[in-house]
CSV table of C-alpha atoms in Angstrom, one decimal:
chain,number,residue,atom,x,y,z
G,1,MET,CA,-49.9,-17.3,20.4
G,2,GLY,CA,-51.0,-17.7,24.1
G,3,ALA,CA,-48.3,-18.2,26.7
G,4,VAL,CA,-47.4,-21.8,27.5
G,5,GLY,CA,-48.3,-23.1,30.9
G,6,GLU,CA,-46.9,-25.7,33.1
G,7,ASP,CA,-48.8,-28.6,31.1
G,8,GLY,CA,-47.1,-27.5,28.0
G,9,GLU,CA,-50.6,-26.0,26.6
G,10,ARG,CA,-50.9,-22.2,25.7
G,11,SER,CA,-53.3,-20.5,28.0
G,12,MET,CA,-55.0,-18.6,25.2
G,13,PRO,CA,-56.1,-19.7,21.9
G,14,SER,CA,-54.2,-18.0,18.9
G,15,SER,CA,-56.6,-15.2,17.2
G,16,TRP,CA,-56.5,-16.8,13.9
G,17,ILE,CA,-58.2,-19.8,15.0
G,18,ASN,CA,-61.7,-17.6,15.5
G,19,LYS,CA,-61.3,-17.0,11.9
G,20,LEU,CA,-61.7,-20.7,10.8
G,21,GLU,CA,-65.2,-21.9,10.3
G,22,ARG,CA,-66.3,-25.0,12.1
G,23,PRO,CA,-65.9,-28.0,11.8
G,24,ILE,CA,-62.3,-28.1,11.7
G,25,GLY,CA,-60.7,-30.8,9.9
G,26,PHE,CA,-57.0,-31.8,10.7
G,27,VAL,CA,-55.4,-33.5,7.6
G,28,PHE,CA,-52.8,-36.2,8.2
G,29,ALA,CA,-50.6,-36.9,5.1
G,30,GLY,CA,-48.9,-40.1,4.3
G,31,GLY,CA,-45.0,-39.9,4.3
G,32,ALA,CA,-43.8,-43.2,6.0
G,33,SER,CA,-40.8,-42.5,8.5
G,34,LEU,CA,-41.1,-38.7,7.5
G,35,GLY,CA,-44.5,-39.0,9.4
G,36,ALA,CA,-42.3,-38.3,12.5
G,37,ALA,CA,-42.7,-34.6,11.7
G,38,GLN,CA,-46.3,-34.5,12.2
G,39,VAL,CA,-45.5,-35.2,16.1
G,40,GLY,CA,-43.9,-31.8,16.2
G,41,MET,CA,-46.6,-30.4,14.1
G,42,ALA,CA,-49.1,-31.8,16.4
G,43,ARG,CA,-47.2,-30.2,19.5
G,44,ALA,CA,-47.1,-26.7,17.8
G,45,LEU,CA,-51.1,-26.9,17.1
G,46,VAL,CA,-51.6,-28.1,20.7
G,47,GLU,CA,-49.7,-25.0,22.1
G,48,ALA,CA,-51.7,-22.9,19.6
G,49,GLY,CA,-54.9,-24.0,21.7
G,50,ILE,CA,-56.7,-25.3,18.6
G,51,GLU,CA,-58.5,-28.8,18.7
G,52,PRO,CA,-59.7,-30.7,15.6
G,53,ASP,CA,-63.5,-31.5,15.1
G,54,MET,CA,-62.7,-34.4,13.0
G,55,ILE,CA,-59.3,-36.0,11.8
G,56,VAL,CA,-58.9,-37.6,8.3
G,57,GLY,CA,-55.7,-39.5,7.6
G,58,THR,CA,-53.6,-41.3,5.1
G,59,SER,CA,-51.2,-44.3,5.5
G,60,VAL,CA,-48.7,-43.0,8.5
G,61,GLY,CA,-51.3,-40.2,8.9
G,62,ALA,CA,-54.1,-42.7,9.6
G,63,LEU,CA,-51.7,-44.1,12.4
G,64,ASN,CA,-50.6,-40.7,13.8
G,65,GLY,CA,-54.4,-39.2,13.4
G,66,SER,CA,-56.0,-42.1,15.1
G,67,PHE,CA,-53.5,-42.0,18.1
G,68,LEU,CA,-54.2,-38.5,18.6
G,69,ALA,CA,-58.0,-38.7,18.1
G,70,GLN,CA,-58.0,-40.5,21.5
G,71,GLY,CA,-57.6,-37.2,22.9
G,72,PHE,CA,-55.6,-34.2,21.0
G,73,SER,CA,-53.5,-33.2,24.1
G,74,ALA,CA,-50.2,-32.3,25.0
G,75,SER,CA,-49.7,-35.6,26.9
G,76,LYS,CA,-51.2,-37.6,23.8
G,77,VAL,CA,-48.4,-35.8,21.6
G,78,GLU,CA,-45.8,-37.0,24.3
G,79,GLU,CA,-47.2,-40.6,24.2
G,80,LEU,CA,-47.1,-40.6,20.3
G,81,GLU,CA,-43.6,-39.2,20.4
G,82,SER,CA,-42.5,-42.1,22.8
G,83,VAL,CA,-44.0,-44.7,20.1
G,84,TRP,CA,-42.0,-43.3,17.4
G,85,HIS,CA,-38.9,-43.5,19.4
G,86,GLY,CA,-39.4,-47.3,19.3
G,87,LEU,CA,-39.8,-47.7,15.7
G,88,THR,CA,-37.2,-49.2,13.5
G,89,ARG,CA,-37.1,-50.1,9.8
G,90,GLU,CA,-37.1,-53.7,11.0
G,91,THR,CA,-40.0,-53.4,13.4
G,92,VAL,CA,-42.2,-51.5,10.7
G,93,PHE,CA,-41.0,-53.6,7.5
G,94,PRO,CA,-40.3,-57.2,8.9
G,95,GLY,CA,-40.1,-60.1,7.2
G,96,ILE,CA,-37.7,-58.8,4.3
G,97,SER,CA,-35.3,-61.6,3.1
G,98,LEU,CA,-33.2,-62.1,-0.1
G,99,MET,CA,-35.5,-65.0,-1.0
G,100,ARG,CA,-38.7,-62.8,-0.8
G,101,ALA,CA,-37.0,-60.0,-2.7
G,102,ILE,CA,-35.9,-62.8,-5.5
G,103,ARG,CA,-39.6,-64.0,-5.6
G,104,TRP,CA,-41.0,-60.4,-5.7
G,105,VAL,CA,-38.7,-59.5,-8.8
G,106,ALA,CA,-39.7,-62.9,-10.5
G,107,GLY,CA,-43.4,-62.0,-9.8
G,108,GLY,CA,-44.0,-64.7,-7.3
G,109,THR,CA,-45.2,-62.5,-4.8
G,110,HIS,CA,-46.5,-58.8,-4.9
G,111,HIS,CA,-44.8,-57.8,-1.5
G,112,LEU,CA,-41.7,-57.3,0.1
G,113,ALA,CA,-42.4,-57.3,3.7
G,114,SER,CA,-45.1,-58.5,6.2
G,115,LYS,CA,-47.8,-56.2,7.7
G,116,GLU,CA,-47.2,-57.7,11.1
G,117,GLY,CA,-45.3,-54.8,12.2
G,118,ILE,CA,-48.0,-52.1,11.6
G,119,GLU,CA,-50.7,-54.7,12.6
G,120,ARG,CA,-48.8,-54.7,16.0
G,121,LEU,CA,-48.6,-51.1,16.2
G,122,ALA,CA,-52.3,-50.6,15.6
G,123,GLU,CA,-53.2,-53.4,18.4
G,124,SER,CA,-50.9,-51.8,20.7
G,125,TYR,CA,-51.7,-48.2,20.6
G,126,LEU,CA,-55.3,-48.0,19.0
G,127,PRO,CA,-58.9,-49.0,20.4
G,128,ARG,CA,-60.7,-51.6,18.5
G,129,SER,CA,-63.3,-49.4,16.9
G,130,HIS,CA,-63.6,-45.9,15.5
G,131,ALA,CA,-66.6,-45.5,18.1
G,132,GLU,CA,-64.2,-45.5,21.0
G,133,LEU,CA,-62.2,-42.4,19.7
G,134,SER,CA,-62.7,-39.1,21.3
G,135,VAL,CA,-62.7,-37.3,17.8
G,136,PRO,CA,-64.4,-38.5,14.9
G,137,THR,CA,-61.5,-40.0,12.5
G,138,THR,CA,-61.8,-41.3,8.8
G,139,VAL,CA,-58.9,-43.0,7.3
G,140,VAL,CA,-58.2,-43.4,3.6
G,141,ALA,CA,-57.7,-46.3,1.5
G,142,SER,CA,-57.6,-47.0,-2.3
G,143,ASP,CA,-59.4,-49.5,-4.4
G,144,LEU,CA,-56.6,-51.2,-6.3
G,145,VAL,CA,-59.0,-52.5,-9.1
G,146,SER,CA,-61.0,-49.3,-9.8
G,147,GLY,CA,-58.7,-46.5,-8.4
G,148,ASP,CA,-61.2,-45.1,-6.3
G,149,LYS,CA,-60.7,-43.4,-3.0
G,150,VAL,CA,-62.2,-45.4,-0.2
G,151,LEU,CA,-63.2,-43.4,3.0
G,152,LEU,CA,-63.3,-45.8,6.1
G,153,SER,CA,-64.9,-44.1,9.3
G,154,ASP,CA,-66.6,-46.5,11.3
G,155,GLY,CA,-66.4,-50.2,12.4
G,156,ASP,CA,-62.8,-51.9,13.0
G,157,LEU,CA,-60.2,-49.0,13.5
G,158,ARG,CA,-57.2,-51.1,13.7
G,159,LYS,CA,-58.2,-53.2,10.5
G,160,ASN,CA,-58.9,-49.7,8.5
G,161,VAL,CA,-55.7,-48.2,9.7
G,162,VAL,CA,-53.4,-51.1,8.4
G,163,THR,CA,-55.5,-51.1,5.2
G,164,SER,CA,-54.7,-47.4,5.0
G,165,ALA,CA,-51.1,-48.1,5.2
G,166,SER,CA,-50.8,-51.0,3.1
G,167,ILE,CA,-48.2,-49.6,0.7
G,168,PRO,CA,-48.2,-51.2,-2.7
G,169,PHE,CA,-45.4,-53.3,-3.7
G,170,VAL,CA,-44.2,-53.2,0.1
G,171,PHE,CA,-47.3,-54.8,1.9
G,172,GLU,CA,-49.7,-57.2,0.8
G,173,PRO,CA,-53.3,-55.7,-0.3
G,174,ALA,CA,-56.1,-55.9,2.3
G,175,THR,CA,-59.5,-57.3,1.3
G,176,ASP,CA,-63.1,-55.6,2.4
G,177,ASP,CA,-66.1,-56.8,1.1
G,178,GLY,CA,-64.6,-58.2,-1.9
G,179,ARG,CA,-62.6,-55.2,-2.9
G,180,MET,CA,-58.7,-55.2,-3.0
G,181,LEU,CA,-57.4,-52.3,-1.0
G,182,VAL,CA,-54.2,-50.6,-0.6
G,183,ASP,CA,-52.4,-47.5,0.9
G,184,GLY,CA,-54.6,-44.2,0.7
G,185,GLY,CA,-51.6,-42.4,-0.7
G,186,VAL,CA,-52.2,-44.1,-4.1
G,187,THR,CA,-55.4,-41.8,-4.4
G,188,SER,CA,-55.3,-39.3,-1.8
G,189,ASN,CA,-51.9,-38.9,0.0
G,190,VAL,CA,-52.8,-35.7,1.3
G,191,PRO,CA,-56.5,-36.1,1.9
G,192,VAL,CA,-57.8,-32.6,1.7
G,193,VAL,CA,-60.9,-34.0,-0.6
G,194,PRO,CA,-62.0,-36.8,1.8
G,195,ALA,CA,-61.9,-34.3,4.8
G,196,ARG,CA,-64.2,-31.9,2.9
G,197,GLN,CA,-66.4,-34.8,1.9
G,198,SER,CA,-66.5,-35.7,5.6
G,199,GLY,CA,-68.0,-32.5,6.7
G,200,ALA,CA,-64.7,-30.1,7.4
G,201,LYS,CA,-65.5,-26.4,6.5
G,202,SER,CA,-61.7,-25.4,7.3
G,203,LEU,CA,-58.5,-27.7,7.1
G,204,ILE,CA,-55.5,-27.5,8.9
G,205,VAL,CA,-52.7,-29.9,7.0
G,206,LEU,CA,-49.9,-31.9,8.2
G,207,ASP,CA,-47.8,-33.0,5.9
G,208,PRO,CA,-44.3,-34.4,6.1
G,209,GLY,CA,-43.4,-33.7,2.8
G,210,TYR,CA,-40.8,-35.6,0.7
G,211,PRO,CA,-37.2,-36.4,0.8
G,212,CYS,CA,-35.9,-33.5,-1.4
G,213,ALA,CA,-32.2,-33.5,-0.5
G,214,LEU,CA,-31.0,-37.2,-0.9
G,215,ASP,CA,-27.7,-37.7,-2.4
G,216,GLN,CA,-28.4,-40.7,-4.3
G,217,VAL,CA,-31.7,-43.1,-4.9
G,218,PRO,CA,-31.9,-45.6,-2.2
G,219,ASP,CA,-30.1,-48.8,-3.6
G,220,ASP,CA,-32.1,-51.5,-1.9
G,221,LEU,CA,-35.2,-52.7,-3.2
G,222,LEU,CA,-37.5,-51.5,-0.4
G,223,GLY,CA,-35.9,-48.2,-0.5
G,224,PHE,CA,-36.1,-47.9,-4.1
G,225,SER,CA,-39.9,-48.9,-4.5
G,226,MET,CA,-40.9,-46.3,-1.8
G,227,HIS,CA,-38.6,-43.5,-3.3
G,228,ILE,CA,-40.5,-44.1,-6.8
G,229,LEU,CA,-44.0,-44.0,-5.0
G,230,THR,CA,-43.1,-40.9,-3.1
G,231,LEU,CA,-41.9,-39.0,-6.4
G,232,MET,CA,-45.1,-40.1,-8.2
G,233,ILE,CA,-47.6,-38.7,-5.6
G,234,ARG,CA,-45.8,-35.9,-4.2
G,235,HIS,CA,-47.9,-33.2,-6.5
G,236,GLN,CA,-50.8,-35.1,-6.3
G,237,SER,CA,-52.6,-32.6,-4.1
G,238,TYR,CA,-52.0,-29.3,-5.9
G,239,GLY,CA,-55.2,-29.2,-8.2
G,240,ALA,CA,-57.5,-30.2,-5.2
G,241,LEU,CA,-56.0,-27.3,-2.8
G,242,HIS,CA,-56.6,-24.7,-5.5
G,243,PHE,CA,-60.4,-26.0,-6.2
G,244,LEU,CA,-61.0,-26.3,-2.2
G,245,ALA,CA,-59.5,-22.8,-1.3
G,246,GLU,CA,-61.9,-21.0,-3.4
G,247,ASP,CA,-64.5,-21.1,-0.4
G,248,SER,CA,-62.4,-22.4,2.6
G,249,PRO,CA,-59.4,-21.5,4.6
G,250,ILE,CA,-56.6,-24.3,4.1
G,251,VAL,CA,-53.9,-23.8,6.9
G,252,TYR,CA,-51.1,-25.6,5.3
G,253,LEU,CA,-48.2,-26.4,7.9
G,254,PRO,CA,-45.0,-26.1,6.0
G,255,PRO,CA,-43.3,-29.2,5.9
G,256,PRO,CA,-39.5,-29.5,7.0
G,257,CYS,CA,-37.1,-28.8,4.2
G,258,PRO,CA,-34.5,-29.8,3.1
G,259,VAL,CA,-35.1,-33.3,4.0
G,260,ASP,CA,-32.5,-36.1,3.4
G,261,VAL,CA,-34.3,-39.0,5.2
G,262,PRO,CA,-35.4,-41.6,3.1
G,263,PRO,CA,-39.0,-42.6,4.2
G,264,HIS,CA,-38.0,-46.1,4.7
G,265,GLU,CA,-35.5,-45.3,7.4
G,266,PHE,CA,-36.2,-44.6,11.2
G,267,HIS,CA,-33.0,-43.6,12.7
G,268,ARG,CA,-33.4,-39.5,12.5
G,269,THR,CA,-36.9,-39.5,14.2
G,270,ASP,CA,-35.9,-36.7,16.8
G,271,GLU,CA,-34.4,-34.6,14.0
G,272,LEU,CA,-37.8,-34.7,12.0
G,273,ILE,CA,-39.9,-34.2,15.2
G,274,GLU,CA,-38.1,-31.0,16.1
G,275,ALA,CA,-38.0,-29.8,12.4
G,276,GLY,CA,-41.8,-30.4,12.3
G,277,TYR,CA,-42.4,-28.6,15.6
G,278,ASN,CA,-40.0,-25.5,14.6
G,279,HIS,CA,-41.3,-24.9,11.1
G,280,ALA,CA,-44.9,-24.9,12.5
G,281,VAL,CA,-44.3,-22.7,15.6
G,282,GLU,CA,-42.6,-20.2,13.3
G,283,PHE,CA,-45.5,-20.3,10.8
G,284,LEU,CA,-48.4,-20.1,13.3
G,285,ASP,CA,-46.9,-17.3,15.2
G,286,GLY,CA,-46.9,-15.2,12.0
G,287,LEU,CA,-50.3,-16.6,10.7
G,288,SER,CA,-53.2,-14.1,10.0
G,289,ILE,CA,-56.4,-15.5,8.2
G,290,ASP,CA,-58.6,-13.4,6.2
G,291,GLY,CA,-61.2,-15.6,4.6
G,292,PRO,CA,-60.6,-18.6,2.0
G,293,GLY,CA,-57.3,-19.4,0.7
G,294,ILE,CA,-54.3,-21.3,1.2
G,295,TYR,CA,-52.2,-20.0,4.1
G,296,GLY,CA,-48.8,-21.9,4.1
G,297,HIS,CA,-48.0,-24.4,1.2
G,298,PRO,CA,-47.2,-28.1,0.2
G,299,HIS,CA,-43.3,-29.0,-0.3
G,300,TYR,CA,-42.3,-27.7,-3.4
G,301,HIS,CA,-39.1,-26.2,-4.8
G,302,GLY,CA,-40.4,-23.2,-7.1
G,303,GLU,CA,-42.7,-25.6,-9.2
G,304,ALA,CA,-46.1,-24.6,-7.2
G,305,ALA,CA,-47.0,-21.8,-9.8
G,306,GLU,CA,-47.6,-24.3,-12.8
G,307,PHE,CA,-50.2,-26.0,-10.8
G,308,GLY,CA,-52.2,-23.0,-9.9
G,309,VAL,CA,-51.3,-22.9,-6.3
G,310,ALA,CA,-51.3,-19.6,-4.6
G,311,THR,CA,-49.9,-19.0,-1.0
G,312,SER,CA,-51.1,-16.4,1.4
């Protein structure tokens, strides 16, 4: 990797970058509060001297990716880090109360929290439309009725990002042209297939992983719901990776591990950012690319072989 200059960016790009066929798609996975790790990963990629030709994101990855699509630079990463330092459980998941929880259990409502928190984030930090972004960006949602992936790449960026982050059971589903849409993680938490569908020839994946080292299941309704969803989708991308890697290089930045931060808690943001950065720097410094394949790996504990994932 090149030397780091005063602006925080490396003076020369890393040699492996030249082995990636353009266009290069940066893939921002979902992960709720663990998405802080993507800030550190992005910082490492900026220092490596690589910029995305397109960005595809799901849920918190849609928020992070769309923010950085305004200009993928060291200064933009620093701005995103400042945004993350202002996030709390209460600002992201407002409106949770005992009465709403009782109604949720009784079937009187289908969501625990208000979307006002993520709507404020989108309004405060994102431009109104996809056309205002410097890097073409697609965010992924899921059709709640059909189970189809829904790729949103134009029009109202803020609305699309909030839709992509509409975690089922936690937030109210969004509506779009008569469709009921929820979080993209339901169908594509690590949106490598949507990135390929959007035209990317090479992929760099920023996946914050999952909380693999919790002592116990969160005992509050929000935490329990998000924990179950996380477990359900954590193996989701394995088969797609194996298929796509047959003719494309996929640089899969290793997620931090072990992680004992529940995805609904935001009090360890600094730790996650630094873990994402340190893991990515160590990996990128030793990276060598020789044709199609998976370089790096998803967050797993020895079970990847049964899904056919090979690492390089």
